[in-house]
Structure formats: C-alpha cells, structure tokens
XYZ file of C-alpha atoms in Angstrom:
398
model
C 21.748 -16.923 -6.453
C 19.940 -15.447 -3.450
C 22.272 -15.752 -0.482
C 20.771 -15.364 2.966
C 22.751 -15.060 6.153
C 21.369 -14.880 9.695
C 23.175 -13.540 12.733
C 21.475 -16.270 14.745
C 23.884 -19.114 13.916
C 23.369 -22.509 15.506
C 26.679 -24.146 16.406
C 26.876 -27.935 16.216
C 29.641 -30.485 16.751
C 30.174 -32.740 13.755
C 29.869 -36.463 14.472
C 33.188 -38.289 14.490
C 32.168 -40.291 11.412
C 32.048 -37.061 9.408
C 35.542 -35.960 10.369
C 38.149 -36.601 7.710
C 40.708 -39.290 8.445
C 43.433 -36.699 8.860
C 41.297 -35.259 11.695
C 41.477 -31.769 10.225
C 38.603 -29.533 11.318
C 35.900 -28.860 8.804
C 35.581 -25.066 8.510
C 32.469 -23.543 6.962
C 33.077 -21.512 3.831
C 33.320 -17.800 4.530
C 30.568 -15.709 2.934
C 31.542 -13.654 -0.108
C 32.955 -10.218 0.673
C 29.838 -8.309 -0.398
C 27.583 -10.474 1.706
C 29.879 -10.202 4.722
C 30.005 -6.426 4.407
C 26.220 -6.125 4.189
C 25.843 -8.412 7.201
C 28.371 -6.374 9.170
C 26.522 -3.126 8.499
C 23.150 -4.688 9.364
C 24.582 -6.005 12.658
C 25.929 -2.539 13.480
C 22.399 -1.121 13.452
C 21.534 -3.298 16.462
C 24.001 -1.291 18.559
C 22.127 1.840 17.500
C 18.905 0.481 18.962
C 17.335 -1.421 16.063
C 15.283 -4.417 17.269
C 15.808 -6.106 13.903
C 17.115 -5.389 10.408
C 16.421 -6.885 6.990
C 18.447 -5.742 3.972
C 18.478 -6.763 0.313
C 21.134 -5.799 -2.237
C 20.688 -6.516 -5.945
C 23.487 -6.131 -8.490
C 23.776 -7.300 -12.104
C 25.442 -10.465 -10.789
C 23.592 -11.450 -7.629
C 20.938 -10.823 -5.018
C 21.915 -10.852 -1.346
C 19.581 -10.679 1.641
C 20.789 -10.526 5.229
C 18.988 -10.200 8.531
C 19.981 -9.290 12.053
C 18.268 -9.074 15.419
C 14.667 -9.852 16.271
C 11.447 -9.603 14.336
C 9.558 -10.256 17.573
C 11.401 -9.049 20.655
C 9.076 -10.728 23.158
C 9.398 -14.120 21.478
C 13.069 -13.565 20.533
C 12.426 -14.768 16.993
C 14.542 -13.529 14.074
C 13.457 -11.110 11.405
C 11.445 -13.174 8.905
C 12.884 -13.596 5.462
C 10.655 -11.770 2.964
C 9.053 -9.824 5.820
C 6.311 -7.382 4.858
C 6.688 -3.934 6.415
C 5.086 -0.511 6.339
C 6.998 1.524 3.774
C 5.910 4.924 5.092
C 7.002 7.684 2.751
C 8.542 5.190 0.357
C 4.924 5.243 -0.874
C 5.556 8.651 -2.443
C 7.626 7.540 -5.464
C 4.828 5.065 -6.331
C 2.248 7.855 -6.268
C 4.521 10.268 -8.151
C 5.162 7.621 -10.805
C 1.419 7.211 -11.439
C 0.924 10.977 -11.817
C 3.892 11.236 -14.177
C 2.485 8.355 -16.235
C -0.817 10.227 -16.469
C 1.055 13.364 -17.529
C 2.864 11.361 -20.215
C -0.512 10.098 -21.442
C -1.826 13.664 -21.694
C -4.455 13.095 -19.002
C -3.150 16.040 -16.975
C -0.351 18.593 -16.971
C 2.128 19.102 -14.165
C 1.344 22.818 -14.360
C -2.349 22.204 -13.703
C -3.437 23.770 -10.442
C -4.879 21.899 -7.498
C -8.011 23.988 -7.996
C -8.354 22.630 -11.541
C -8.816 19.106 -10.218
C -10.085 19.638 -6.670
C -12.149 22.836 -6.793
C -12.825 24.529 -3.485
C -10.876 22.012 -1.398
C -7.598 23.818 -0.723
C -8.598 27.147 0.763
C -7.477 28.848 3.949
C -5.865 31.960 5.304
C -2.973 32.584 2.928
C -3.710 29.311 1.079
C -5.078 29.267 -2.471
C -5.316 26.011 -4.424
C -5.392 27.893 -7.715
C -1.807 29.052 -7.077
C -0.444 25.551 -6.344
C 0.534 23.201 -9.189
C 0.683 19.420 -9.384
C 4.455 19.715 -9.835
C 4.745 21.670 -6.580
C 2.803 18.983 -4.729
C 5.166 16.263 -5.917
C 8.258 18.338 -5.142
C 7.144 19.699 -1.733
C 7.400 23.284 -2.938
C 3.709 24.097 -2.401
C 4.133 25.629 1.058
C 1.168 23.614 2.340
C 1.309 22.859 6.085
C 1.557 19.336 7.505
C -1.826 17.751 8.267
C -0.260 15.409 10.847
C 0.240 18.428 13.117
C -3.530 18.370 13.484
C -3.367 14.811 14.862
C -1.072 15.148 17.898
C -2.661 12.081 19.502
C -0.896 9.900 16.932
C 2.430 10.810 18.522
C 1.750 10.094 22.215
C 1.649 6.853 24.184
C -1.808 7.665 25.499
C -3.297 8.753 22.199
C -1.876 6.295 19.704
C -4.007 3.288 20.673
C -7.384 5.066 20.600
C -6.394 6.835 17.378
C -6.245 3.457 15.663
C -10.017 3.207 15.866
C -10.638 6.599 14.298
C -11.587 6.925 10.634
C -10.409 9.747 8.387
C -11.293 10.745 4.853
C -8.710 12.521 2.689
C -10.940 15.601 2.809
C -10.786 15.593 6.594
C -6.998 15.357 6.518
C -6.784 18.311 4.131
C -9.089 20.330 6.416
C -6.598 19.740 9.249
C -3.828 21.101 7.040
C -5.492 24.254 5.679
C -6.537 25.287 9.182
C -2.858 26.126 9.685
C -0.852 28.943 8.062
C 1.244 28.118 4.986
C 5.004 27.735 5.315
C 5.653 30.009 2.311
C 4.105 31.107 -0.960
C 3.910 28.349 -3.603
C 7.261 27.840 -5.313
C 9.125 30.084 -2.866
C 10.730 27.407 -0.683
C 10.941 23.721 0.192
C 9.286 21.960 3.108
C 8.393 18.293 3.405
C 4.646 17.954 3.899
C 2.592 14.776 3.692
C -0.376 16.978 2.775
C 1.049 17.264 -0.741
C 0.730 13.549 -1.380
C -2.734 13.166 0.117
C -3.754 15.703 -2.521
C -1.743 13.845 -5.183
C -3.727 10.695 -4.400
C -6.998 12.617 -4.663
C -5.991 14.055 -8.042
C -5.240 10.540 -9.336
C -8.809 9.596 -8.456
C -10.230 12.680 -10.171
C -8.231 12.039 -13.342
C -8.824 8.285 -13.616
C -12.061 7.657 -11.750
C -10.191 5.065 -9.668
C -8.665 5.317 -6.215
C -4.903 5.842 -6.051
C -4.667 2.344 -4.491
C -6.081 0.739 -7.651
C -3.931 2.778 -10.025
C -0.748 1.896 -8.113
C -1.682 -1.776 -8.180
C -2.582 -1.855 -11.875
C 0.213 0.376 -13.161
C 3.136 -0.705 -10.940
C 2.555 -3.591 -8.543
C 1.000 -6.076 -10.980
C 3.177 -5.356 -14.067
C 6.358 -5.700 -11.994
C 5.138 -8.820 -10.179
C 5.570 -7.243 -6.742
C 3.925 -10.138 -4.912
C 4.910 -8.830 -1.472
C 3.514 -5.329 -2.031
C 0.000 -4.273 -1.061
C -1.920 -1.048 -0.682
C -4.165 -1.359 2.389
C -7.301 0.706 2.720
C -9.394 1.743 5.736
C -9.854 -0.991 8.318
C -6.861 -3.072 7.168
C -4.731 -2.389 10.235
C -2.653 -5.560 10.286
C 0.229 -6.745 8.112
C 0.317 -9.796 5.813
C 2.431 -12.764 6.879
C 5.308 -13.044 7.266
C 6.078 -9.800 9.029
C 8.047 -8.448 11.952
C 6.466 -6.672 14.887
C 6.824 -2.888 14.647
C 8.025 -0.940 17.686
C 7.798 2.768 18.449
C 9.059 4.982 21.245
C 7.057 8.070 22.100
C 8.403 11.238 23.694
C 7.417 11.310 27.362
C 9.380 14.395 28.409
C 11.084 17.289 26.675
C 14.303 18.769 27.968
C 16.516 21.570 26.712
C 19.044 19.092 25.358
C 17.182 16.035 24.126
C 13.679 14.538 24.319
C 13.162 11.623 26.703
C 11.565 8.573 25.104
C 9.467 5.915 26.778
C 9.890 2.164 26.428
C 9.272 0.548 23.035
C 5.616 -0.198 22.337
C 4.266 -2.700 19.825
C 2.516 -0.615 17.160
C 2.294 -3.256 14.447
C -1.347 -2.420 13.795
C -1.894 0.956 12.174
C -4.874 2.627 10.540
C -3.893 3.163 6.868
C -6.384 6.048 6.622
C -3.889 8.277 8.423
C -0.882 7.983 6.081
C -3.043 7.435 2.994
C -1.326 8.247 -0.302
C 1.526 9.793 1.665
C 2.623 6.542 3.303
C 0.234 3.564 3.407
C 2.005 1.068 1.123
C 3.245 -2.249 2.550
C 6.160 -3.939 0.759
C 9.262 -6.107 1.132
C 12.956 -5.356 0.659
C 13.026 -7.518 -2.467
C 10.035 -5.712 -3.998
C 11.497 -2.330 -3.068
C 14.715 -3.060 -4.962
C 12.722 -4.345 -7.945
C 10.614 -1.174 -8.066
C 13.639 1.133 -7.841
C 15.545 -0.683 -10.570
C 12.492 -0.665 -12.840
C 11.912 3.038 -12.197
C 15.477 4.192 -12.872
C 15.846 1.634 -15.637
C 13.052 3.297 -17.625
C 10.485 0.491 -17.352
C 7.777 2.627 -15.715
C 8.235 6.083 -17.213
C 9.110 7.458 -20.610
C 12.420 9.251 -20.988
C 10.831 12.708 -20.706
C 8.809 11.852 -17.598
C 11.785 10.229 -15.852
C 13.843 13.334 -16.602
C 11.117 15.469 -14.989
C 11.101 13.217 -11.931
C 14.858 13.782 -11.565
C 14.687 17.591 -11.718
C 15.698 18.449 -8.162
C 15.752 21.429 -5.841
C 17.695 21.897 -2.581
C 16.005 20.210 0.388
C 17.332 21.912 3.537
C 15.350 19.692 5.926
C 17.246 16.648 4.682
C 20.671 18.190 5.287
C 21.100 16.821 8.818
C 20.580 13.238 7.651
C 21.920 13.418 4.099
C 24.166 16.442 3.473
C 23.643 18.054 0.050
C 20.532 15.947 -0.620
C 18.060 17.330 -3.145
C 14.435 16.467 -3.943
C 12.831 15.797 -7.300
C 9.282 14.651 -8.011
C 8.922 11.899 -5.429
C 12.633 11.032 -5.496
C 15.593 12.116 -3.398
C 19.056 12.576 -4.901
C 21.694 11.543 -2.374
C 25.390 12.284 -2.961
C 27.580 9.342 -1.906
C 31.337 8.830 -2.160
C 30.861 7.030 -5.490
C 28.451 9.595 -6.949
C 24.782 10.470 -6.797
C 22.149 7.802 -6.160
C 18.362 7.995 -6.057
C 16.220 7.044 -3.075
C 13.228 7.802 -0.909
C 13.299 7.109 2.806
C 10.232 6.206 4.814
C 9.448 6.592 8.506
C 6.170 5.548 10.069
C 5.271 4.348 13.551
C 7.021 1.018 14.018
C 9.102 0.922 10.837
C 11.976 2.669 9.084
C 12.705 2.179 5.384
C 15.946 3.184 3.693
C 16.986 2.468 0.127
C 18.949 3.580 -2.880
C 19.509 2.838 -6.557
C 22.270 3.798 -8.960
C 21.667 6.184 -11.837
C 21.512 3.373 -14.389
C 19.125 1.287 -12.283
C 21.427 -1.741 -12.173
C 22.283 -1.774 -8.469
C 19.822 -1.202 -5.638
C 19.498 -1.763 -1.912
C 16.576 -1.648 0.514
C 16.652 -1.798 4.308
C 13.803 -2.338 6.747
C 14.208 -1.659 10.477
C 11.280 -2.544 12.743
C 11.317 0.706 14.672
C 11.138 4.348 13.667
C 13.179 5.604 16.641
C 16.778 4.506 17.119
C 18.363 4.918 20.555
C 21.970 3.626 20.780
C 22.811 0.880 23.251
C 25.166 1.731 26.134
C 27.941 4.135 25.175
C 27.498 3.649 21.441
C 27.395 7.108 19.851
C 24.815 7.936 17.219
C 26.564 8.466 13.881
C 26.399 11.811 12.159
C 23.709 11.824 9.555
C 21.374 8.950 8.783
C 22.085 5.783 10.778
C 21.904 3.621 7.645
C 24.267 5.702 5.529
C 27.224 3.337 6.029
C 25.109 0.397 4.887
C 23.670 2.240 1.882
C 27.093 3.537 0.834
C 28.781 0.161 1.247
C 26.049 -1.580 -0.750
C 25.945 0.875 -3.645
C 29.572 1.948 -3.833
C 31.559 -1.256 -3.175
C-alpha cells in the first residue's frame, strides 16, 4: 500500500457524538516505523534550507511517500504528491543505459573513439577526439573541459533570466568546451564534465538516426511505464502538472571564507537546450525508484552490460559529499553503513535530486528538493557530506 504522510496536519476536534461512551480520547494510529523515520529525515532537510521535500521509498513489501515543506513558498502550498521535477544529472544513467544497450546489440563498441562517430567535432588545443573513447565519456575519464564554464551568465542573478531565451545546439555547447584546455590526457584522471554526456547524446543520434530523447523514451520510459517522466526539447521551458516551484540562490559576493548568496529566486522555467543529454530529463520520485530497481534488477541491460556499467574508478570530486564514492558508466557507487549502493545525484537550477538502490535492485529511494542550494536556518549547522545522506542511509539500510 502507498502510504503518504504530510507535515501539514490539520487538527480537528471530534464531535461529542463520536466520542466513545467511556469518554476516552480517540488517538490516531501512529505511522509505521519506516514511514515515521522517512518523514523525520525529510522534515530535517527544512532546517537545512530546503523549501520543500518529496521522498519515495520502495521495498519488496511496501511503497512509502512523504512530503515536507512548501512546493510554492509564495502561496504556502505543500509539495504536490507525484510532483514532476527536473532531474538534472540523474539524466545520465538513462543516457548511459541506452548506449550500453546499443553496445550489447553490436551497434557500437565502448572502445570506439569519439572521432569514429563525430568526425572533426572534438578538436582543440591538447584535445583530440580520436584519443577519447565512448567508455571514457560515460565514466568522466576523457579529460574534456566543462562546457558550462563557457556560459557564466547561467549562474548569475542578472544573466539567468535572459539566458532562458537563448537557443543552443549540441555543437555549440561542444565548441564552448573545446575552446578550453583539457583537464588531463584521456584515461589519465577523473573529472566530472557535462560535456561528456552531450557527446554521448550526439553519438546515440549518429548510431540510431534518432535523437537521444526518442531513444530514451522508446527504450526506457515507455517499457517501464514511467508516466511521470518526460524528455523536454528546445522551447519546452515549463514543467508538467503537478509540480513544485524551483528556487535557486545565486552567488552575489565572494569572500575568503564562504560565498554570499542572494535571496531565493523562482527559476521553475529552464531552457532544456542547456543541460541537454547531460541533465534535461523531468521525472517523479516514484518513476525514479522504478527506473533504478529495473536497472539494477537486470530488466534494462544484459548481465555483461550491467557488469560494465558497474566497473568503477575513484571519483575524487565526490569525496567531500560521499566519502569513498566511485563512478562507473553513468552510475555512482556509494558506500553506506550497510554496504555499497548505486545512485546518481542531480543538481540543476531550482532542483536537487538524490537517490539510491541496493545491489539486488529490491530497495530504492528517491528524493526531490525544490532548490539546488541549501542554506541552514538559524544556528543549524550543515552536516558533513551530502545533506541527504542521513535520509538515504536510513531508507536503504533500516
């Protein structure tokens, strides 16, 4: 049974006619322990500066969804049940899954070079597409620089609004990336770069003749019945109903100790051209848990391809949030107190996605927060590591 609990509880006095003759108070049943724990962890995120939180936990025995805080701060309305949200980089395991399916079908090889599929596109000072493989794109070991560094206006209060009206092709995004120096030679390090997945989406189109959007829909979204998941294309800036408003804080001043952020701004509308195959998918917490369980449960990939996806390398950039985390092909391996779980976080203006699934695919959790910048309330200290770790660990380990 799908149990839903809201932190916005209306209190009412029972009419006298409903009171038992012994005049004992009628006390509502307490929620089950798992539900209460998930609710408690979702509520705790409000103290860390989350406007609202929606979390879904699925186990072999039950599905639990809880919500906390506001979906619309101005109207003081709760987070909608089944709210659609921008998944950000949670898009990457969808894209990686499609490429691994194509590899399993013999349509391409993970050792193919970028040049093989996109000739002449990835060239720059110290950058050679013929030396970068498809595997390195999916694992962030290509050394390619981040194209978003070429769009600084997307990260300022003044520039974000006007940037929503701009249009970008994947080729233009790649040009922004290769104008910068590489981080390292291909295969010689690890650095998270959205450029890798823009290229992955372009390779899907070259291999299949269809856009990555269509292949994700036909290979994953439709077979799994992910009715709350969509892949917006250029011009589709809004979100399907129901959805929360998305809020972002932009840095307005830099100090030696900590950046100073401005007030939260409503950034619900976003041009999907900018994240593209690196982060444009819209989904729900229920769909996210379904996808993760299907992926780890072997419904989407053959045994060999799933094993390739789970071949990980150290990911130093993730250490601050998830100590000892490693990265596979579009999947993160996170060590928790009960053992390793698989996940892929997503951050995009206005929304934060966190999730996890057990090795056997039987237990999964997904969390949506309608901001991508958490600033604790009052004297509440920011926890070490990722702010959602306690929730993820409680959900998957209890």
